[in-house]
Backbone as JSON, one array per atom type, in Angstrom:
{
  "sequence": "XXXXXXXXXXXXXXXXXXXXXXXXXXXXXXXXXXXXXXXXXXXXXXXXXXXXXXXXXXXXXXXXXXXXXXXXXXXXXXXXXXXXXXXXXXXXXXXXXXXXXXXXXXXXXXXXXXXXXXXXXXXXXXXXXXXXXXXXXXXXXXXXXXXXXXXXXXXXXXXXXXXXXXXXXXXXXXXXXXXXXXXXXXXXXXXXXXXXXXXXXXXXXXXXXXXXXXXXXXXXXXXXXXX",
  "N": [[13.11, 0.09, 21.44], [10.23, 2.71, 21.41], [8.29, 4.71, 23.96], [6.23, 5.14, 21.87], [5.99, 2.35, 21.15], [5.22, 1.18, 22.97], [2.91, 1.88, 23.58], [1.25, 2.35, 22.0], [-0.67, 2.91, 18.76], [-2.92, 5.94, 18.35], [-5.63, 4.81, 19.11], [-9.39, 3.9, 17.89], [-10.84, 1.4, 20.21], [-10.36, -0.77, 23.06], [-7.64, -1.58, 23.25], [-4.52, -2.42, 22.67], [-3.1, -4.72, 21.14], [-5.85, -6.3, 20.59], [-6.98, -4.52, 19.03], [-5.79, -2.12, 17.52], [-3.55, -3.66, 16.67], [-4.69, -5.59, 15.01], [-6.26, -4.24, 13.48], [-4.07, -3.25, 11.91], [-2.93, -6.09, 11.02], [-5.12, -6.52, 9.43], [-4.57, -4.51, 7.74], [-2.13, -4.58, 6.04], [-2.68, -7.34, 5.07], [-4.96, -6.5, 2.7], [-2.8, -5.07, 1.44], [-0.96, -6.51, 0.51], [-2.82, -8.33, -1.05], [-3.31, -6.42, -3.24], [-5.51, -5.86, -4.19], [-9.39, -5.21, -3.91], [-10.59, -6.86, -0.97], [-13.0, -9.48, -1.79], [-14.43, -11.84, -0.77], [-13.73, -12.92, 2.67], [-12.08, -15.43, 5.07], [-11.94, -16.02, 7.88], [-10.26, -16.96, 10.82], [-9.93, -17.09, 14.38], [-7.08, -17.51, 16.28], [-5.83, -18.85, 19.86], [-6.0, -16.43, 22.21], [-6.8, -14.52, 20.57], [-9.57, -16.01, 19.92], [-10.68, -16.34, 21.93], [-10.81, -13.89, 23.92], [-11.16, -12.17, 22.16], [-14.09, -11.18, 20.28], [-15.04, -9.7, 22.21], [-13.34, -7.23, 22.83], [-13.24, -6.21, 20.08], [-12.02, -7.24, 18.18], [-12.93, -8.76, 15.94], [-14.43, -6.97, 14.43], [-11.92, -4.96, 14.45], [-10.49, -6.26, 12.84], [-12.09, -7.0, 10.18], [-12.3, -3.72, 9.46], [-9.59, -3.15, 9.11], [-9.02, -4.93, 6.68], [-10.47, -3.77, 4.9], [-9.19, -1.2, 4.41], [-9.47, 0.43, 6.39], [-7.83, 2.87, 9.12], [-6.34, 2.72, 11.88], [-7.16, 4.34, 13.61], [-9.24, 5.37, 13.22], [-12.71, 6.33, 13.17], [-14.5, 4.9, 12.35], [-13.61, 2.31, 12.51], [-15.66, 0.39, 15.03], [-17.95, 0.24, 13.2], [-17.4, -1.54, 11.03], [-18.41, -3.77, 10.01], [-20.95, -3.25, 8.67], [-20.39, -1.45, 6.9], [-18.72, -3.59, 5.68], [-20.68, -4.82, 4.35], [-21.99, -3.19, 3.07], [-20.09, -2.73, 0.94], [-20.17, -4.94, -0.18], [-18.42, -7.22, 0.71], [-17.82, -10.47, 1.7], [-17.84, -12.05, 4.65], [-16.58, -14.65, 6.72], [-16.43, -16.06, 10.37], [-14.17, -18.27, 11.95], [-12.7, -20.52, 14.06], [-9.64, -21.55, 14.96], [-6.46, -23.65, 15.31], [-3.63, -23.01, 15.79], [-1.51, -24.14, 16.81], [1.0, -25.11, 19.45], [2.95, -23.37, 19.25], [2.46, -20.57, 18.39], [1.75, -17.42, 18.35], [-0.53, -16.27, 21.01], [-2.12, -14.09, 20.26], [-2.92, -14.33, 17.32], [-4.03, -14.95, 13.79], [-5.89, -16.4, 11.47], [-5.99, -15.96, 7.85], [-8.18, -16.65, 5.39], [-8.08, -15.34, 1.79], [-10.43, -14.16, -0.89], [-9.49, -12.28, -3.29], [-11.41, -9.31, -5.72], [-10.67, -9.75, -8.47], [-10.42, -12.52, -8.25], [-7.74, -13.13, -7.39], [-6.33, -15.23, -4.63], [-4.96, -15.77, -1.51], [-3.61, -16.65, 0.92], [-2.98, -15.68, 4.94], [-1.3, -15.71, 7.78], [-0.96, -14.38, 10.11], [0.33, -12.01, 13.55], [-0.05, -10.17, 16.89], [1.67, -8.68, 18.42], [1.94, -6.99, 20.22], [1.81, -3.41, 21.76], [0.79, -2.32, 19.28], [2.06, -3.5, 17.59], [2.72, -5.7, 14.55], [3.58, -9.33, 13.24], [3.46, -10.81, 9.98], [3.52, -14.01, 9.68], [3.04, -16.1, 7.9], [2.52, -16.68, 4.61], [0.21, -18.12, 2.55], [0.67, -20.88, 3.26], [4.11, -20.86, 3.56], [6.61, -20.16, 5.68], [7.35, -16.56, 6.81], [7.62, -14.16, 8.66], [8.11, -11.07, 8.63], [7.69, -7.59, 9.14], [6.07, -5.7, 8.13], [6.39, -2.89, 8.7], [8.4, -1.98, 6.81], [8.87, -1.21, 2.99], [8.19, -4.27, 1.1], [9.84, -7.44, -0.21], [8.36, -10.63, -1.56], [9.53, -13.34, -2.57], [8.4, -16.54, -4.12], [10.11, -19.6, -5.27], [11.68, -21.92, -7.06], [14.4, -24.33, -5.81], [17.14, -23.33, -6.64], [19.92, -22.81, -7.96], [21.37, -19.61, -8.14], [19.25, -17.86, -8.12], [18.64, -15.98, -5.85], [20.87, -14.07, -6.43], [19.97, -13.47, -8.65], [17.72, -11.59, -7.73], [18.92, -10.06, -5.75], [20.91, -8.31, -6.84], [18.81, -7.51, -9.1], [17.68, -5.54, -7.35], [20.31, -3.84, -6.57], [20.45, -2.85, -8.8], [18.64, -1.21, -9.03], [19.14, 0.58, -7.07], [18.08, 0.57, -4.59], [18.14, -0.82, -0.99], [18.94, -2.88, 1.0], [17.43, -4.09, 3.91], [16.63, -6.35, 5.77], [16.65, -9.81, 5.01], [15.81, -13.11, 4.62], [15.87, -16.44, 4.11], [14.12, -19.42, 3.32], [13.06, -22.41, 2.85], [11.04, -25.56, 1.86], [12.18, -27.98, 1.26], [15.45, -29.01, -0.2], [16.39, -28.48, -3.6], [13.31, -27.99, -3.89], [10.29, -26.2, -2.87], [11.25, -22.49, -2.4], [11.29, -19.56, -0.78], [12.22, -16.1, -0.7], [12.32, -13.63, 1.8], [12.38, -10.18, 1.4], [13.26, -6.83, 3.29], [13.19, -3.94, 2.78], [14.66, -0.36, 2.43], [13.63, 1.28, 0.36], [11.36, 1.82, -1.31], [10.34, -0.36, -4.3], [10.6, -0.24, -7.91], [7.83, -0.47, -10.12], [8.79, -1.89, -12.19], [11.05, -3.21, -11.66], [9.54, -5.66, -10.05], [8.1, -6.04, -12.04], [9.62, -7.59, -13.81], [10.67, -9.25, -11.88], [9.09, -11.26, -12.05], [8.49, -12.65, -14.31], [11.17, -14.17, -14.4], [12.67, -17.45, -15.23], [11.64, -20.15, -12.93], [11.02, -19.11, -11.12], [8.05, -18.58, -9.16], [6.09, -16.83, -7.68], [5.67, -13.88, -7.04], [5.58, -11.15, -4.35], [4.65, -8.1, -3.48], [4.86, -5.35, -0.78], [3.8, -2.51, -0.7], [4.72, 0.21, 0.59], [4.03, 2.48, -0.35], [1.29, 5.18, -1.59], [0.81, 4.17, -4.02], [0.26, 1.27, -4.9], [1.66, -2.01, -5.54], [1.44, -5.08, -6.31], [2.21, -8.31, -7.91], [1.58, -11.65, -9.81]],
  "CA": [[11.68, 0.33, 21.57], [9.96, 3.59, 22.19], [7.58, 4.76, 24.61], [4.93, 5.09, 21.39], [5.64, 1.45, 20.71], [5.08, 0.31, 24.1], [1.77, 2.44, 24.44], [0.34, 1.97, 20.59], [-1.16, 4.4, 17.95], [-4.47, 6.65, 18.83], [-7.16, 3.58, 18.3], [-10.37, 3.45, 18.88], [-10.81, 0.08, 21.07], [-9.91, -1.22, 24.04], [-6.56, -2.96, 23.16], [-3.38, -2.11, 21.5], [-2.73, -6.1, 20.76], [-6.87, -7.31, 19.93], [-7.88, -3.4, 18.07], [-5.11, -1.66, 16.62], [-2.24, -5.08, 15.99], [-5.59, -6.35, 14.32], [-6.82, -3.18, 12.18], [-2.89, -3.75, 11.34], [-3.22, -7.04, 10.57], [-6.19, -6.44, 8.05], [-4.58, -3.34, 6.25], [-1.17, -5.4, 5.41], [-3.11, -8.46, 4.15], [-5.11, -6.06, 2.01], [-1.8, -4.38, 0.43], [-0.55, -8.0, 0.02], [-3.38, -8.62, -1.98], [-3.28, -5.63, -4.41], [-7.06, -5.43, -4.95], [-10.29, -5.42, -3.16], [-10.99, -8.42, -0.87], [-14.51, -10.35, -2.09], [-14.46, -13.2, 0.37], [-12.95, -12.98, 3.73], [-12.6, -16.42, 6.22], [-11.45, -15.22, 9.08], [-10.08, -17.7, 11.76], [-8.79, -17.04, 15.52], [-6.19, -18.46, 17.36], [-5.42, -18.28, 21.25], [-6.27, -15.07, 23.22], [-7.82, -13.52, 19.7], [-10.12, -16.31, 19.73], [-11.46, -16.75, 23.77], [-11.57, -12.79, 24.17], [-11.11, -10.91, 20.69], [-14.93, -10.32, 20.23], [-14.97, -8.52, 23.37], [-12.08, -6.32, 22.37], [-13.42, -5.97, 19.07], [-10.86, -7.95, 17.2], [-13.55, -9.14, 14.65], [-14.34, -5.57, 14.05], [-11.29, -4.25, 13.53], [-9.74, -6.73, 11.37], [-12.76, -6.08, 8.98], [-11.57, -2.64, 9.37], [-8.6, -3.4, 8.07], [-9.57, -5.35, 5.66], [-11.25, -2.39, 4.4], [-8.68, -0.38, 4.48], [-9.4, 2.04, 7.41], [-7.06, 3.14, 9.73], [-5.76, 2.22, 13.57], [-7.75, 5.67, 14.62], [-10.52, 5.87, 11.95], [-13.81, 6.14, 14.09], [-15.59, 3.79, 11.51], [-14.15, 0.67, 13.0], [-17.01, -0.27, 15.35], [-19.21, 0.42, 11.94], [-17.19, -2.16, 9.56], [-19.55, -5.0, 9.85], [-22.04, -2.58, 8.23], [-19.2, -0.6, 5.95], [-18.2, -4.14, 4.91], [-21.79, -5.64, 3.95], [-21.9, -1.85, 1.83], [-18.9, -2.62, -0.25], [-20.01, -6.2, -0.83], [-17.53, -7.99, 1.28], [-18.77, -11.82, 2.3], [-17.45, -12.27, 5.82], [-17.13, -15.31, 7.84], [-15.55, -15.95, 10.87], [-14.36, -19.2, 12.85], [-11.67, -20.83, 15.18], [-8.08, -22.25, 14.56], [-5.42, -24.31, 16.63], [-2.4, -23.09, 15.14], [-0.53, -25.07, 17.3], [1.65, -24.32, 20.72], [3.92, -22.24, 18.95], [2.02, -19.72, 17.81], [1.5, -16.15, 19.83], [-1.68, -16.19, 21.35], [-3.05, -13.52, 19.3], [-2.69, -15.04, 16.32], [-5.44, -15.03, 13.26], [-5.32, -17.06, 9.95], [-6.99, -15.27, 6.73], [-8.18, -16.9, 3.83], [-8.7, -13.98, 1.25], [-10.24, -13.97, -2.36], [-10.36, -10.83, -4.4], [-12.11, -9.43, -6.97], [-10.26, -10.5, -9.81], [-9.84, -13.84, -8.31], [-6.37, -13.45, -6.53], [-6.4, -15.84, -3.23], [-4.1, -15.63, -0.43], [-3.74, -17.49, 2.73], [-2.11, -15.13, 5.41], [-1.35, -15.97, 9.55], [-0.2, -12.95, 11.24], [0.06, -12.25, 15.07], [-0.49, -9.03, 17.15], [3.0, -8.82, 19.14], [2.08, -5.74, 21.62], [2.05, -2.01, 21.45], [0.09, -2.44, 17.78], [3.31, -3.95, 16.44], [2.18, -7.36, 14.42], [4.39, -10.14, 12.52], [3.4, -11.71, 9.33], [4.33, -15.04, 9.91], [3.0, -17.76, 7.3], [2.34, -16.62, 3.44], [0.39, -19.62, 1.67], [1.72, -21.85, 3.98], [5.38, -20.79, 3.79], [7.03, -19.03, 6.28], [7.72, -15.47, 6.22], [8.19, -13.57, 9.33], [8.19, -10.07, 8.79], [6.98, -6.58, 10.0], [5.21, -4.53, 7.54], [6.67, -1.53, 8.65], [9.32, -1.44, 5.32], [8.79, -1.89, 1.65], [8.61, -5.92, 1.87], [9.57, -8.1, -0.95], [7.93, -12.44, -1.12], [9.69, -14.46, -4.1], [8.24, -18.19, -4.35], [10.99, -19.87, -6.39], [12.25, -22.86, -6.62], [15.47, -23.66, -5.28], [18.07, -23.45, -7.69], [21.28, -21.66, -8.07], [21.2, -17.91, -9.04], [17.88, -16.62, -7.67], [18.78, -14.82, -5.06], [21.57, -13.1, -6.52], [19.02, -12.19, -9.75], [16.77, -10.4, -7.14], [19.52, -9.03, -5.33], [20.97, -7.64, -8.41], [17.89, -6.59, -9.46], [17.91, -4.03, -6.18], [20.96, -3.02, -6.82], [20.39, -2.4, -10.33], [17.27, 0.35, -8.61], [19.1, 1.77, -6.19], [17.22, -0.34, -3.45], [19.13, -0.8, 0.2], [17.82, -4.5, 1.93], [17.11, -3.4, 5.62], [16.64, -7.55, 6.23], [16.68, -10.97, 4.09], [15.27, -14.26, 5.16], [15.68, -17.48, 3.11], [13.47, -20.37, 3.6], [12.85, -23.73, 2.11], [10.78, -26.73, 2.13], [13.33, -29.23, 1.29], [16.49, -29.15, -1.08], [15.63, -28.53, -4.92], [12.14, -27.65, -4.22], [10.43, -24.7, -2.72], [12.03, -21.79, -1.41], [11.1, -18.2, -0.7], [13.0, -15.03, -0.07], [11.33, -12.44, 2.2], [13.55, -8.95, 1.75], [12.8, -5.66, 3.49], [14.18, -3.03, 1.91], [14.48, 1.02, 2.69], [13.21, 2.28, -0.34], [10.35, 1.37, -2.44], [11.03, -1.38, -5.66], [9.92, 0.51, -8.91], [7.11, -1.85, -10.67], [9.19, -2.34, -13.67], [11.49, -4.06, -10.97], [8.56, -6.39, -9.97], [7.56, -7.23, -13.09], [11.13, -8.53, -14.56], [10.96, -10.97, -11.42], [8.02, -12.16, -12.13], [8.56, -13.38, -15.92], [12.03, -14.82, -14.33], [12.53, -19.0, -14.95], [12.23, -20.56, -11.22], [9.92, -18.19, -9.84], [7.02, -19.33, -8.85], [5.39, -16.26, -7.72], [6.15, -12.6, -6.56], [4.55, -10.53, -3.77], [5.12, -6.78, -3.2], [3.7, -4.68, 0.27], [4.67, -0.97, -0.88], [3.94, 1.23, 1.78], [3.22, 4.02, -0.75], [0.08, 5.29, -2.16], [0.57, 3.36, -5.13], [0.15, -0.59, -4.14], [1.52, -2.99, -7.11], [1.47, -6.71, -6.32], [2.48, -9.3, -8.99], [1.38, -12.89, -9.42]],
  "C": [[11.46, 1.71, 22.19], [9.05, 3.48, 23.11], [6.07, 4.44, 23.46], [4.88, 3.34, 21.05], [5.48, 0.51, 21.76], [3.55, 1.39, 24.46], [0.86, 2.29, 22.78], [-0.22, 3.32, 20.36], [-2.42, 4.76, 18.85], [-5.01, 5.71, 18.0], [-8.64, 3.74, 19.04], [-10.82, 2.07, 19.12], [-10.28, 0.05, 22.48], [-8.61, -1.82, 24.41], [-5.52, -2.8, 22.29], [-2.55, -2.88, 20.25], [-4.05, -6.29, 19.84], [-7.35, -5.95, 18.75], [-6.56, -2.82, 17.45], [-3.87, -2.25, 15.87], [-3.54, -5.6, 15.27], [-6.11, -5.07, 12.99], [-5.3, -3.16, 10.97], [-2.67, -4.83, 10.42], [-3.94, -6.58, 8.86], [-5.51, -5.64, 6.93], [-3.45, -3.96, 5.71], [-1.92, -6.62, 4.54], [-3.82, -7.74, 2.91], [-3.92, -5.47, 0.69], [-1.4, -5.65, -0.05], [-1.35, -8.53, -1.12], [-3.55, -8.09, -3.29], [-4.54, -5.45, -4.9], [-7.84, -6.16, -3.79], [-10.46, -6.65, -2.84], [-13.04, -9.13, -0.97], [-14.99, -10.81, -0.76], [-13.36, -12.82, 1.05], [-13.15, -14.01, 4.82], [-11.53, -16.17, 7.09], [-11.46, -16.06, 10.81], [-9.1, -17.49, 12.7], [-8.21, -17.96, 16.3], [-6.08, -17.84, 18.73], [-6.66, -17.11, 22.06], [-7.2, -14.52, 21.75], [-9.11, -14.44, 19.91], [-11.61, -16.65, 21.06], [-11.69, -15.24, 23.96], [-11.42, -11.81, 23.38], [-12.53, -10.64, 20.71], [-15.25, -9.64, 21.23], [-14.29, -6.83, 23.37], [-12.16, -5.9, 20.97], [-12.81, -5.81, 17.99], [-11.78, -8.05, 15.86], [-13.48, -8.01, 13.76], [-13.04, -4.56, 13.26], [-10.18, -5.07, 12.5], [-10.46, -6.63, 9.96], [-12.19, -4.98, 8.25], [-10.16, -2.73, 8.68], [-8.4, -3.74, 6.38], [-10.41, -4.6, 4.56], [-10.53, -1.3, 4.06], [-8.76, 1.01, 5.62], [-8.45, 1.89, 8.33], [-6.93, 2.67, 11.02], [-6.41, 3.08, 14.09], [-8.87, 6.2, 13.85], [-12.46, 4.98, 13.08], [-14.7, 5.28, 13.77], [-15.54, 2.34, 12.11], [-15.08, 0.12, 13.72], [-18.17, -0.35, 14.14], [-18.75, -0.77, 11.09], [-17.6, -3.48, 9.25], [-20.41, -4.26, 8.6], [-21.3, -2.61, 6.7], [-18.96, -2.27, 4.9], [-19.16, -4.74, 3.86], [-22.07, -4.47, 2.57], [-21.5, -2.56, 0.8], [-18.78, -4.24, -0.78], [-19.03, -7.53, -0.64], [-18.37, -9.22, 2.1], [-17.68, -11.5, 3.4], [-17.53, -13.83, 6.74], [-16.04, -15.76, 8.77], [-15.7, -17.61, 11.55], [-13.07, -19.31, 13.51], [-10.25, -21.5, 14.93], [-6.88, -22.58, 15.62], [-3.99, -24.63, 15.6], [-1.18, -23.98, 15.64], [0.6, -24.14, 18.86], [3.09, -23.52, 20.53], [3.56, -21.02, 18.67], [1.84, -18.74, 18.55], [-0.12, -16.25, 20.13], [-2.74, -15.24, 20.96], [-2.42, -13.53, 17.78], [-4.64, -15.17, 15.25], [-4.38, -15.46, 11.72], [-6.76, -16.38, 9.0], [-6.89, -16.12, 5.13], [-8.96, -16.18, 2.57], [-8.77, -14.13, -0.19], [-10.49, -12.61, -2.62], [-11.24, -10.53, -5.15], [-12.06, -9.84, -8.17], [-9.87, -11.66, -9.51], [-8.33, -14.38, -7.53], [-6.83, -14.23, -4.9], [-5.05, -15.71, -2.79], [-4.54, -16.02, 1.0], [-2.73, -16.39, 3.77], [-2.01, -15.68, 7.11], [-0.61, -14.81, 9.74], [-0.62, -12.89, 12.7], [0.04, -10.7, 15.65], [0.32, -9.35, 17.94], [2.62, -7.62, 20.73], [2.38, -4.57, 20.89], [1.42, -1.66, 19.77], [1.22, -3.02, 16.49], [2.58, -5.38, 15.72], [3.45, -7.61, 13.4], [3.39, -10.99, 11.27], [4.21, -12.83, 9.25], [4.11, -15.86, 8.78], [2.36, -16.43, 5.83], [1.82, -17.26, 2.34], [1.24, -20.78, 1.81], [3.64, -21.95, 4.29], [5.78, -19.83, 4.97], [7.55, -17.71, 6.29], [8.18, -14.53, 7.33], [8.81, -11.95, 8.9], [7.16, -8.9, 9.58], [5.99, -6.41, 9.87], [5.77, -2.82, 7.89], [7.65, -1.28, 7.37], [8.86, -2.3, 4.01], [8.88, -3.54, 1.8], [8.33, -6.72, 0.17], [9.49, -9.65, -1.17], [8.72, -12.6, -2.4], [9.61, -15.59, -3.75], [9.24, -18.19, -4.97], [11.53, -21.89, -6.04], [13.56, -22.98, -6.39], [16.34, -23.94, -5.63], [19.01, -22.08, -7.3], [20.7, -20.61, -8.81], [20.14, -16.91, -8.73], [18.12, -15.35, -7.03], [19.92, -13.84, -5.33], [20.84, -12.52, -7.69], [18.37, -11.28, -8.93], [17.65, -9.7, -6.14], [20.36, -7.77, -6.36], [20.08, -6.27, -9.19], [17.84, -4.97, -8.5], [19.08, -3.38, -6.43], [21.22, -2.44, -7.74], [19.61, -0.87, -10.18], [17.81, 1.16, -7.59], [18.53, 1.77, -4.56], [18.43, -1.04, -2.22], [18.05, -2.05, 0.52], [18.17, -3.98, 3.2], [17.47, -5.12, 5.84], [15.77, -8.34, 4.84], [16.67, -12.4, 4.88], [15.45, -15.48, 4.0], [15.3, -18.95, 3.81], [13.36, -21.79, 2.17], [11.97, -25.17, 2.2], [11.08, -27.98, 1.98], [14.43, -28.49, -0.1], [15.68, -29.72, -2.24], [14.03, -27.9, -4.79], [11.42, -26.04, -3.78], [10.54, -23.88, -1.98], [11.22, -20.31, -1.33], [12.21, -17.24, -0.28], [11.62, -13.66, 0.24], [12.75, -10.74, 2.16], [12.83, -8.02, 2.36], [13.18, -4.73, 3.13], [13.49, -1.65, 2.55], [13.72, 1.53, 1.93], [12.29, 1.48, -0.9], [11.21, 0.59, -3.89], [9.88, -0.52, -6.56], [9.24, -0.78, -9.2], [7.99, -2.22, -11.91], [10.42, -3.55, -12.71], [10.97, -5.18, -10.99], [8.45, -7.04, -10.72], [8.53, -8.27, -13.85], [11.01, -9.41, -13.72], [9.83, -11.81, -11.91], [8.09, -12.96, -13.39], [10.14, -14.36, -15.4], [12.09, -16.76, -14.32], [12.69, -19.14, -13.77], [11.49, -19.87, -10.5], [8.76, -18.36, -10.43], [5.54, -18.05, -8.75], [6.09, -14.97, -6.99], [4.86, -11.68, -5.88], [5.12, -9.33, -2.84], [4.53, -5.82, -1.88], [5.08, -3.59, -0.37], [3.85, -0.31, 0.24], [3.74, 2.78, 1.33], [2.23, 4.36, -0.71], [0.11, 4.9, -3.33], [1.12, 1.94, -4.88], [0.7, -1.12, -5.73], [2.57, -4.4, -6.21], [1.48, -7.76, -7.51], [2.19, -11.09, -8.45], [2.69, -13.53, -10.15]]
}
């Protein structure tokens, strides 16, 4: 850990955990989604939920949700900014349970073309946050590296097609997670990888038998998410 990740980016707020791990929050669930969010329900857990509007958690997960930045002077505005751009908003309360970090927020997000996504993420300190839950599965990652989701079910061969596949691009895995909700049924792999996955990557998993669904966070300037 450095000193900048024990003191957080230049935000404007009060709070390195409820304003800039939350403007965080928002802008990952956005890339996750791959297109503008419509509908946003927007439920806190813990500490976000007893003194986030104070700290102007609501605010800047909008902000996020919007795409603006950890230091973009608009966040106190993105109530306004969001009502602009046609974004429904509503917010309420959630008891994730006594495991959960105390700033903790669950998002249930439609797009414009209809894509939904359920996300829980948590605001760890210093503006670091964890995506934890994915449409109810577990997932546990950063966001700071290229990050690749495969639903699948859980059969022999998957994970060496999508490891394969990376090494077919040239693609280094930083970290690999494999989850399951019982034997035979369904599994996920969360990878992180160094380098960016080309979309032609992407799209081969996605047509693969056994996979369920595929979900890409590029941390370029060109976003491509697959259903």
């Amino acid at each position: 850990m450095t000193i900048f990740d024990i003191i957080g980016p230049v935000m404007v707020g009060p709070s390195s955990s409820h304003t800039a791990g939350a403007v965080k929050i928002g802008n990952i669930a956005l890339k996750l989604m791959g297109e503008k969010i419509k509908t946003a329900d927007i439920y806190f857990h813990g500490s976000f939920a007893t003194t986030g509007k104070g700290h102007g958690t609501d605010r800047a997960i909008v902000a996020g949700l919007l795409g603006l930045s950890v230091d973009d002077r608009r966040i106190p505005d993105s109530f306004r900014l969001a009502k602009e751009a046609g974004m429904d908003i509503h917010f309420g309360r959630v008891d994730l349970g006594d495991e959960a970090h105390p700033n903790s927020v669950k998002l249930d997000l439609t797009g414009v073309h209809g894509r939904t996504l359920e996300v829980i993420a948590s605001s760890i300190g210093g503006g670091r946050i964890q995506i934890d839950q994915l449409d109810g599965l577990v997932t546990g990652f950063s966001g700071d590296h290229p990050t690749l989701i495969v639903h699948n079910l859980d059969q022999p061969g998957h994970v060496a097609a999508v490891t394969s596949m990376l090494e077919h691009k040239s693609v280094n895995i930083a970290s690999m997670k494999l989850s399951r909700s019982g034997r035979g049924q369904n599994a996920v792999m969360v990878i992180e990888c160094d380098q960016e996955i080309p979309p032609e990557g992407i799209k081969w998993l996605v047509h693969q038998e056994g996979v369920k669904k595929v979900t890409y966070l590029s941390l370029s300037d060109h976003e491509e998410t697959e259903d």
